[in-house]
CSV table of C-alpha atoms in Angstrom, one decimal:
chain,number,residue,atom,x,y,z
G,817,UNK,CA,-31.0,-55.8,19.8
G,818,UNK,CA,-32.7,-55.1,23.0
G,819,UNK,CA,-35.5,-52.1,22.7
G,820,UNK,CA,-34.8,-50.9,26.4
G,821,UNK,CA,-32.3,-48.5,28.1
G,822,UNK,CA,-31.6,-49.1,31.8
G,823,UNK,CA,-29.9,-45.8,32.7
G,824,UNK,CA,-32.8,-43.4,33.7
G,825,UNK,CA,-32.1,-39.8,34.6
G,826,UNK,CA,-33.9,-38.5,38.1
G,827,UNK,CA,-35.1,-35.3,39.2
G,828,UNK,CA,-31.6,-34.7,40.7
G,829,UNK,CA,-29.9,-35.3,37.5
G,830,UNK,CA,-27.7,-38.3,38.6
G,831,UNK,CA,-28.3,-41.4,36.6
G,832,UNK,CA,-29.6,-44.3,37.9
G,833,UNK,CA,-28.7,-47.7,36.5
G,834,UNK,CA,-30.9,-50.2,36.5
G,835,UNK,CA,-30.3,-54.0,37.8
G,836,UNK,CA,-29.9,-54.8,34.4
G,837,UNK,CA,-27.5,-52.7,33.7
G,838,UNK,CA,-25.0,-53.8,35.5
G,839,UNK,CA,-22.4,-56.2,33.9
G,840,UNK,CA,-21.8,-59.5,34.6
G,841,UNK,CA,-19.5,-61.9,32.6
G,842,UNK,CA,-19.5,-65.6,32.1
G,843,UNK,CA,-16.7,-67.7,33.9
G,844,UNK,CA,-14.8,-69.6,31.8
G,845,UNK,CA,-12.0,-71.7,32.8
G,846,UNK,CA,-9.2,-71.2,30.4
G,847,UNK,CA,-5.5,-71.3,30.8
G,848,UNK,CA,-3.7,-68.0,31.9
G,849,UNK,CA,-1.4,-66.5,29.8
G,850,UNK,CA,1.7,-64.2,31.7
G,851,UNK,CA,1.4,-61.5,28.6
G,852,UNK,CA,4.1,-59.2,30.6
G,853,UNK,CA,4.5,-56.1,32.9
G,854,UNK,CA,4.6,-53.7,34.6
G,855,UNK,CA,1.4,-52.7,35.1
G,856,UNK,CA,-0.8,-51.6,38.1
G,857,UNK,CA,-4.3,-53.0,36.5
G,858,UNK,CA,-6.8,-51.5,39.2
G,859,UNK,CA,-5.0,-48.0,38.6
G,860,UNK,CA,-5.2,-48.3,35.1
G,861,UNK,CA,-8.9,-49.2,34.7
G,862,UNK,CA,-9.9,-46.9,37.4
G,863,UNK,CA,-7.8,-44.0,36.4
G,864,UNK,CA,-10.7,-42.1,34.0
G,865,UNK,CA,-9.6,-43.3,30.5
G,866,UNK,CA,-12.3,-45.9,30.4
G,867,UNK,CA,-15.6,-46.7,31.6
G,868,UNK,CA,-17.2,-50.0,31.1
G,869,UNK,CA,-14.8,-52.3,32.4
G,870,UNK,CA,-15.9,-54.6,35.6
G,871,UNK,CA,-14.0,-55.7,38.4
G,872,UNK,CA,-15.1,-58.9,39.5
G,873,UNK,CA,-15.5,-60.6,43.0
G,874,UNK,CA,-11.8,-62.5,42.6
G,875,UNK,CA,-10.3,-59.3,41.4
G,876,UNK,CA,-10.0,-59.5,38.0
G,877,UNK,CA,-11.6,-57.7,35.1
G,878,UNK,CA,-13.8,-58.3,32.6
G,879,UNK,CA,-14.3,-55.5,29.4
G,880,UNK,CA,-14.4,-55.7,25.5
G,881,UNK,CA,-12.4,-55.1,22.9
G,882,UNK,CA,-14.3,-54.6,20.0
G,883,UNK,CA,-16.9,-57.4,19.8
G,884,UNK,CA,-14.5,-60.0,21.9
G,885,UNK,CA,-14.7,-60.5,25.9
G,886,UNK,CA,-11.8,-60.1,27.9
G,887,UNK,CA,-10.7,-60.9,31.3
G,888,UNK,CA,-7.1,-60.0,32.7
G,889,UNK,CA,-6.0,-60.2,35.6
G,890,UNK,CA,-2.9,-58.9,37.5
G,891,UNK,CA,0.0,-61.2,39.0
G,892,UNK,CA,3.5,-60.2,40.1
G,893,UNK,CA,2.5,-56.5,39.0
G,894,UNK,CA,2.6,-58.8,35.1
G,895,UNK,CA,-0.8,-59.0,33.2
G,896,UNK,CA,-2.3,-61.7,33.5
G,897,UNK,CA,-4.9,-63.0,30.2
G,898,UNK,CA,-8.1,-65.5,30.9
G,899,UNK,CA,-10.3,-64.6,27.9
G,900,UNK,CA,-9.8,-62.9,25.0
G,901,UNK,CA,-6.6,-61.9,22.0
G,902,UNK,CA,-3.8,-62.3,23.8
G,903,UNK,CA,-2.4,-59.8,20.3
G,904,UNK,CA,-5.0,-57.0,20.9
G,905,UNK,CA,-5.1,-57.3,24.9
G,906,UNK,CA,-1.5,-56.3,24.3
G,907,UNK,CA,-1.5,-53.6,22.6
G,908,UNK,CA,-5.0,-52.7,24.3
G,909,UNK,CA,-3.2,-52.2,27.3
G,910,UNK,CA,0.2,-50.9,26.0
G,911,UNK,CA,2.4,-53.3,27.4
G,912,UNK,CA,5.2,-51.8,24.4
G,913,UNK,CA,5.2,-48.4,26.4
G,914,UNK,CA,8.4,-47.9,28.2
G,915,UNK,CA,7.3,-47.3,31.6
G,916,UNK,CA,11.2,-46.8,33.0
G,917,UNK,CA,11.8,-44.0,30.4
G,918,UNK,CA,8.6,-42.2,30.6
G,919,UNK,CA,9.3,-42.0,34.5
G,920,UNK,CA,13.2,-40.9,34.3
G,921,UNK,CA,11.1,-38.1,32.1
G,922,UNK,CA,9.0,-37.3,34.7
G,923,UNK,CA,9.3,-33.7,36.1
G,924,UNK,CA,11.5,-33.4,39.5
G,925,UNK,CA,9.4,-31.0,40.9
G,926,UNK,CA,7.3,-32.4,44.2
G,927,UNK,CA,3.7,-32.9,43.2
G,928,UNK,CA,4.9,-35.3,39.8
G,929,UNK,CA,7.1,-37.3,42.0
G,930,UNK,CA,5.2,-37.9,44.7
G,931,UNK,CA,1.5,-38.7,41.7
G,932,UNK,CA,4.8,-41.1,40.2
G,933,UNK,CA,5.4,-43.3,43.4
G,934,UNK,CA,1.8,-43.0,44.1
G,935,UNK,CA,0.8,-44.5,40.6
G,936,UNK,CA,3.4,-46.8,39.1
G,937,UNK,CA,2.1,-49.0,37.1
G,938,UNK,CA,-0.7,-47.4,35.8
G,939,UNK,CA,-0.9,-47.4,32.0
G,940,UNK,CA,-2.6,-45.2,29.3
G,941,UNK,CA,-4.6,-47.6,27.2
G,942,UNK,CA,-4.7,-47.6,23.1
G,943,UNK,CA,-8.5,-46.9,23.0
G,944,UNK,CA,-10.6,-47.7,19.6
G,945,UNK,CA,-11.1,-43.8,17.9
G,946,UNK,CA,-14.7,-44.1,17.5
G,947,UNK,CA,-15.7,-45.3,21.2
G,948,UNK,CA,-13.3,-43.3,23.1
G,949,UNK,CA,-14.1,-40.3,20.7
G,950,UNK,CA,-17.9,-40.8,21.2
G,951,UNK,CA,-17.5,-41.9,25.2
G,952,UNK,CA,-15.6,-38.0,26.2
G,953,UNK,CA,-18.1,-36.3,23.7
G,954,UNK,CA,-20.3,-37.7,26.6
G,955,UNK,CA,-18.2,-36.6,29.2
G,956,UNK,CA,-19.0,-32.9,29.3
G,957,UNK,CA,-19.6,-31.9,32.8
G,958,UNK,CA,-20.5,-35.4,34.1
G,959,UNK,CA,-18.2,-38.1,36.7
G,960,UNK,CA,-16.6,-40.9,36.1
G,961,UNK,CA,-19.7,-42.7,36.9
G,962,UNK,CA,-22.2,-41.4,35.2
G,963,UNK,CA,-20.3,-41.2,32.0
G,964,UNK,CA,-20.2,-45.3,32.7
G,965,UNK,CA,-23.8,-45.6,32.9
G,966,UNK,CA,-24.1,-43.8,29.6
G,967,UNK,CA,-21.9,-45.7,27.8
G,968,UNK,CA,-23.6,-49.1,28.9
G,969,UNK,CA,-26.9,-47.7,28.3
G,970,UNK,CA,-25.8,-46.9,24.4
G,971,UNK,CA,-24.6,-50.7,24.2
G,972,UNK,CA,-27.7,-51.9,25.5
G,973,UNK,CA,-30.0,-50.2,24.1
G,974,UNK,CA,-27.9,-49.8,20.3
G,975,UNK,CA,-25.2,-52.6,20.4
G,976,UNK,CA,-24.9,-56.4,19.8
G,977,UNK,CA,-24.5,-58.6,21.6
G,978,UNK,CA,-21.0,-60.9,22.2
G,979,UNK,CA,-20.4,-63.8,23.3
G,980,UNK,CA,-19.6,-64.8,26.7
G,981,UNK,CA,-20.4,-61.1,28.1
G,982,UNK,CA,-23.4,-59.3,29.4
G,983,UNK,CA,-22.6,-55.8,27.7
G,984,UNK,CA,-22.9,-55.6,24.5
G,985,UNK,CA,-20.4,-53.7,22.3
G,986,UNK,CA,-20.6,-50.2,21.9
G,987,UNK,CA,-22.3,-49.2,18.4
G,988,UNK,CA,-20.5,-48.5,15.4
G,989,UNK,CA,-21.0,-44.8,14.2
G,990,UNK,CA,-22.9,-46.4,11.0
G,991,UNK,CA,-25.3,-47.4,14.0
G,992,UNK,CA,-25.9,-44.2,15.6
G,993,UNK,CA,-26.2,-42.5,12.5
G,994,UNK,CA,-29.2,-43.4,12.5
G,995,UNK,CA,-30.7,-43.0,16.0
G,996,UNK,CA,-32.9,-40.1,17.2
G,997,UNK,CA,-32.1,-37.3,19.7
G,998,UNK,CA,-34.8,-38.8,22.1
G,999,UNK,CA,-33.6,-42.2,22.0
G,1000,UNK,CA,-30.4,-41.1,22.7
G,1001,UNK,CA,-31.7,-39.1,26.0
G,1002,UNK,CA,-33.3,-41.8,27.4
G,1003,UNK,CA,-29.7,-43.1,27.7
G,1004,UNK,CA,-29.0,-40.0,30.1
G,1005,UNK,CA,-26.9,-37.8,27.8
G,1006,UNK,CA,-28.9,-34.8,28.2
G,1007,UNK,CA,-28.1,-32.2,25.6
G,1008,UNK,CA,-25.1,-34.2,24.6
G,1009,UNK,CA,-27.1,-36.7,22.8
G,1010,UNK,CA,-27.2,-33.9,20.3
G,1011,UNK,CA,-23.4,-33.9,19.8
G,1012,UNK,CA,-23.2,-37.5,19.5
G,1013,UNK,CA,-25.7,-38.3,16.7
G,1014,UNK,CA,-24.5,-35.1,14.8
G,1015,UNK,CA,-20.8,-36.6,15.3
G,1016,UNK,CA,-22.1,-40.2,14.3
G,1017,UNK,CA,-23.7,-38.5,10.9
G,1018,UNK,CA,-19.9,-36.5,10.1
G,1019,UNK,CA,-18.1,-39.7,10.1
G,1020,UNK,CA,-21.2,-41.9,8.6
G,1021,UNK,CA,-21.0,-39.8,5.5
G,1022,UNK,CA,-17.2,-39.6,5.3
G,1023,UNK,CA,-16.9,-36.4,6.1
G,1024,UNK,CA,-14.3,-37.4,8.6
G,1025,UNK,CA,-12.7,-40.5,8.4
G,1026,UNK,CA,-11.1,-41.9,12.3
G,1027,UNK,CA,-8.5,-43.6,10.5
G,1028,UNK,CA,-7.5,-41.8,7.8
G,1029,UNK,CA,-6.8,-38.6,9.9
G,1030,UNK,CA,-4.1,-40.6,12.1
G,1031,UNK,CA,-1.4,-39.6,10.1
G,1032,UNK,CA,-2.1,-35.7,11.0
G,1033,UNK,CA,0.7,-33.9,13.0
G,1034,UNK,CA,-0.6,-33.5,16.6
G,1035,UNK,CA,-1.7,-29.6,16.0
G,1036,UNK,CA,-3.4,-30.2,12.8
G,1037,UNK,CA,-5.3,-33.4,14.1
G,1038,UNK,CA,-6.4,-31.1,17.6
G,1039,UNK,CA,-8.5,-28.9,14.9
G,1040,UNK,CA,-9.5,-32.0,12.6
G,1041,UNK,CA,-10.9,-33.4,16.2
G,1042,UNK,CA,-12.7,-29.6,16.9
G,1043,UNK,CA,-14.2,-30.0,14.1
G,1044,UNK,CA,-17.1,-32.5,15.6
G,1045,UNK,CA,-19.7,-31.2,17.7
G,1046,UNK,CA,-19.0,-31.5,21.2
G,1047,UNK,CA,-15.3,-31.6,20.7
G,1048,UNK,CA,-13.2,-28.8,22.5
G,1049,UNK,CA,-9.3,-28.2,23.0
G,1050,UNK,CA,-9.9,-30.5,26.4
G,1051,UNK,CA,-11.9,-33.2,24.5
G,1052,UNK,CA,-9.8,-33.0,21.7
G,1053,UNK,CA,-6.6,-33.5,23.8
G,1054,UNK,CA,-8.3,-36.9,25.6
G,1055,UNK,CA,-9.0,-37.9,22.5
G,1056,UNK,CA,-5.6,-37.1,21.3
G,1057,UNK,CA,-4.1,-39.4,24.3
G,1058,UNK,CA,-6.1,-42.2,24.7
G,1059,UNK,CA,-7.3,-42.5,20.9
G,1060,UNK,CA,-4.4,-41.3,19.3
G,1061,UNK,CA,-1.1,-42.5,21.4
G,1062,UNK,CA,0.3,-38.2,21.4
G,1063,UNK,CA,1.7,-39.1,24.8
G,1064,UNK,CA,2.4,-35.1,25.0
G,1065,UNK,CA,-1.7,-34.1,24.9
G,1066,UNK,CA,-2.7,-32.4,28.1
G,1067,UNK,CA,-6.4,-32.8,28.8
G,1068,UNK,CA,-6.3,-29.4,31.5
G,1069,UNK,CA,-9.1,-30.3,33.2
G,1070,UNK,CA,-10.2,-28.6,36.9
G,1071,UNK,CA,-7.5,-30.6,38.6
G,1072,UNK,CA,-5.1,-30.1,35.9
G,1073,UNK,CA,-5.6,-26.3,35.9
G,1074,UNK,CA,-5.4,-26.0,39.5
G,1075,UNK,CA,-1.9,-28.2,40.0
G,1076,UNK,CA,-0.5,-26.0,37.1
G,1077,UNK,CA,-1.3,-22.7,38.9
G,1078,UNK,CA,0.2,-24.0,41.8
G,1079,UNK,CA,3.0,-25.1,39.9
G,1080,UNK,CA,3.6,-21.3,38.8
G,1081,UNK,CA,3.3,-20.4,42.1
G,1082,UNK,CA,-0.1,-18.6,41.5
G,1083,UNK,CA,0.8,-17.2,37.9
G,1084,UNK,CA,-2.5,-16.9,36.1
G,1085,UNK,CA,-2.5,-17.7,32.4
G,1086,UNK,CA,-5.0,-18.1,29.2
G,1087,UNK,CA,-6.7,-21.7,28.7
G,1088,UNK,CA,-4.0,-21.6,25.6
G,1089,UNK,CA,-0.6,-19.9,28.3
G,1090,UNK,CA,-1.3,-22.8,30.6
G,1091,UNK,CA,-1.2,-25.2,27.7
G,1092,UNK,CA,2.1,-24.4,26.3
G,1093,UNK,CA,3.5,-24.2,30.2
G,1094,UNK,CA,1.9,-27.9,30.7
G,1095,UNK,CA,4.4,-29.4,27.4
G,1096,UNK,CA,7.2,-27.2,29.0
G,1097,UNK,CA,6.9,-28.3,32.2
G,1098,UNK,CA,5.7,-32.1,32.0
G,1099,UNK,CA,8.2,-33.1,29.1
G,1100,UNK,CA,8.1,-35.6,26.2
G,1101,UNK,CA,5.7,-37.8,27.8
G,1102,UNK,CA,3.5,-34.7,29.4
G,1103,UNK,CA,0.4,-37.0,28.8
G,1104,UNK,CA,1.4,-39.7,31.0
G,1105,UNK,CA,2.5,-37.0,33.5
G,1106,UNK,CA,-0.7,-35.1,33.8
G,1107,UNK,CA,-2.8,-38.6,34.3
G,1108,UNK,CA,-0.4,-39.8,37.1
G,1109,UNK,CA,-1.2,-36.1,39.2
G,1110,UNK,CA,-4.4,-36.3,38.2
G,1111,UNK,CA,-5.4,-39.6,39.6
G,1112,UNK,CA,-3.7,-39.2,42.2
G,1113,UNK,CA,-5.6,-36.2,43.0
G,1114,UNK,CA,-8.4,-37.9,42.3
G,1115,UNK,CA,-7.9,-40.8,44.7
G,1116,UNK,CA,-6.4,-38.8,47.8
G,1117,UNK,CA,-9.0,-36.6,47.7
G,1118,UNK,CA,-11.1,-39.7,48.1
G,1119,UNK,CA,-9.4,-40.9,51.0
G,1120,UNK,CA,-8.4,-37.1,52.6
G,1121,UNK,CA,-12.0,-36.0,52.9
G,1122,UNK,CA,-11.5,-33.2,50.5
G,1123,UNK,CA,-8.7,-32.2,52.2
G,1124,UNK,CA,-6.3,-30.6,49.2
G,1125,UNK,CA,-3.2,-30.3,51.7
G,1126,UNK,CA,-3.1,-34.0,51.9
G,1127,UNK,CA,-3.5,-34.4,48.3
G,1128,UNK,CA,0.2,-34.2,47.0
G,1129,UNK,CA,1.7,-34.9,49.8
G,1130,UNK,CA,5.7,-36.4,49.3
G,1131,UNK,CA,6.5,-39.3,51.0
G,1132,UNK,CA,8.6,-38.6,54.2
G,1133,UNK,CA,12.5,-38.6,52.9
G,1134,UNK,CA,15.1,-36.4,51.4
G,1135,UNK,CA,12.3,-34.1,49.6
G,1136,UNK,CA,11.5,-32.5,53.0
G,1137,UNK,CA,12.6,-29.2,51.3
G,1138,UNK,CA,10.4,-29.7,48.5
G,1139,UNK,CA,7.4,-30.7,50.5
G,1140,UNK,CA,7.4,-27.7,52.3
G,1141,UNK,CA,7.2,-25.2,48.9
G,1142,UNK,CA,4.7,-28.1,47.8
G,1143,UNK,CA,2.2,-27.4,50.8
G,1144,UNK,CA,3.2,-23.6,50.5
G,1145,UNK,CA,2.1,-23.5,47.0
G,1146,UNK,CA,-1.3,-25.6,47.7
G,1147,UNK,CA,-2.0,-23.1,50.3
G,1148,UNK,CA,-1.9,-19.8,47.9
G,1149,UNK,CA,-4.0,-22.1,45.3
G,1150,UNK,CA,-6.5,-22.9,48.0
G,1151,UNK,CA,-6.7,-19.4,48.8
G,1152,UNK,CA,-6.6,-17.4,45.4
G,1153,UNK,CA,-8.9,-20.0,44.1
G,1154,UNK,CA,-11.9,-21.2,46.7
G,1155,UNK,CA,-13.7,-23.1,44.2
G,1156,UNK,CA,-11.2,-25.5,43.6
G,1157,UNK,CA,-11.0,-26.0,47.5
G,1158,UNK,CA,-14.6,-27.0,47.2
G,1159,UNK,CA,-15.6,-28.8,44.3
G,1160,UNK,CA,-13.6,-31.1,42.2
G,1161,UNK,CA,-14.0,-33.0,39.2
G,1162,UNK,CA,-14.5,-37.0,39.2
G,1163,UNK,CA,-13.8,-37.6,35.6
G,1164,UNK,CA,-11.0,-37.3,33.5
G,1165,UNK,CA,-12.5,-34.8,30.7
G,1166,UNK,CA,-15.3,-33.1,32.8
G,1167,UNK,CA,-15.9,-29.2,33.7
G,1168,UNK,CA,-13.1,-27.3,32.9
G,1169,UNK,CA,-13.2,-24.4,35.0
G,1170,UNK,CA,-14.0,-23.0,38.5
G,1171,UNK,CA,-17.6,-21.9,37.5
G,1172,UNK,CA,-18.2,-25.2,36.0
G,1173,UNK,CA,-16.6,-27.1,38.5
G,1174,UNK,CA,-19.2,-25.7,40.9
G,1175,UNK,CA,-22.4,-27.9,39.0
G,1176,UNK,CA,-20.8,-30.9,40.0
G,1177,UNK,CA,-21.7,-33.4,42.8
């Protein structure tokens, strides 16, 4: 088990990664195997569900299930196996989900139609409990990439290694259990290091068992999830998704929050209001909804230089209409609410309002 920890935390609080850290995979040449469609792969891995998958130099990508490599790539919008289960890649990557329904379920309202055409394809994973629950514990006011240099700075410093990969795979709970709060800050996770190990202890002693709480009805399952430190409604509700498969959980996060007040047309609500207006308005799959608008959020803010009228734009056709109440609505948003005009959120289960959306980068 290697004694170091690349990630280091500078005087600006961003994490630094060292060479080291940075994962590279063994080539193999094996025979691909067509495991089915559709999928949008780069959209999927890049979307804020997961954080230590690689793209590599020929475009595919390299990650672990478990304690097993994989690499997939995408062909023909169809996934595409090299390495690895071709069983648990499969269900890793919910290939059984019925993409066509979930989008006839989509909302008709402008800003889910136009994150739909901008995001086919893009999946939401079946993540193990234990390393997506610990991974958004982490999350708490931090981006996408630093929440990824934390997670491969846990493997290397507490994991084992596996066989034909250069990341080892993320410590079992059992593992953690046992770690210190220091050790655990030299891996950059600041006062959530705290959270963790007192999480890792909970299920270590069987106070909560992962598993065993599956069977819980979504409500009762959101408080069994509160109940581990460092686990709010939010973090319960990306648990819920990408742990759990409740394809209704709504992880309101800053973007979230602001798309829904512009979806009421400005109507303020309580944390819980705008929760039960979320199921309403998104539908049976409200989960799959809310990560379609929020990625692409996420991704035309990249490219629109922070621009939020650009952000949900519909493409030029019969929604004319609809695209002018859309811009209408993003205006009064932009106004009421400067601070989401400013700063937004990178990850998918960071700050969770306006005030805290102002600490980040």
């Amino acid at each position: 088990m290697p004694s170091h920890c690349p990630a280091r935390v500078q005087k600006n609080g961003r994490v630094r990664l060292s060479e080291a850290s940075s994962p590279k995979f063994e080539t193999k040449r094996v025979t691909a195997t067509n495991l089915g469609g559709p999928i949008d792969l780069d959209k999927t891995l890049l979307s804020g569900q997961v954080f230590h998958w690689t793209r590599r130099a020929d475009g595919s990508w390299s990650g672990l299930l478990g304690n097993e490599a994989v690499v997939v790539s995408e062909k023909n919008e169809n996934l595409v196996l090299h390495q690895g289960p071709d069983d648990r890649v499969v269900r890793h990557f919910a290939l059984d989900h019925p993409l066509e329904e979930i989008y006839a379920a989509f909302p008709e309202e402008p800003m889910s139609q136009s994150a739909l055409a901008a995001c086919r394809g893009m999946r939401i994973l079946r993540q193990p409990r234990w390393e997506c629950t610990a991974a958004f514990i982490t999350s708490s006011m931090k981006q996408v990439a630093h929440i990824r240099s934390m997670s491969l700075a846990i493997r290397s410093r507490f994991g084992e290694a596996v066989d034909g990969s250069d990341i080892n795979a993320y410590p079992p709970f059992e593992v953690l259990a046992k770690a210190t709060v220091p050790a655990l800050r030299e891996c950059g996770l600041g006062y959530r290091a705290e959270n963790l190990l007192k999480t890792a202890r909970l299920l270590a002693d069987g106070t909560i068992d992962l598993e065993a709480i599956a069977k819980q009805p979504t409500a009762r399952l959101r408080q069994t999830l509160q109940m581990l430190p460092g686990v709010g409604v939010k973090v319960a509700n990306c648990i819920l998704l990408f742990a759990y498969e409740r394809l209704d959980a709504v992880p309101i996060d800053t973007w979230i929050h602001r798309i829904l007040l512009a979806m009421r047309k400005g109507r303020k609500g309580t944390p819980a209001q705008l929760a039960a207006y979320a199921h309403r308005r998104l539908g049976p799959y409200a989960g799959y909804v809310q990560q379609y608008l929020f990625h692409h959020a996420r991704m035309a803010k990249r490219g629109a230089a922070l621009n939020p009228a650009s952000v949900f734009s519909v493409p030029f056709d019969s929604h004319a209409p609809a695209r002018l109440a859309l811009r209408a609505n993003l205006r009064w948003s932009i106004s009421k609410a400067p601070a989401f005009s400013i700063v937004v959120k990178t990850a998918g289960c960071g700050a969770t309002s306006p005030r805290e959306a102002r600490h980040q980068k």
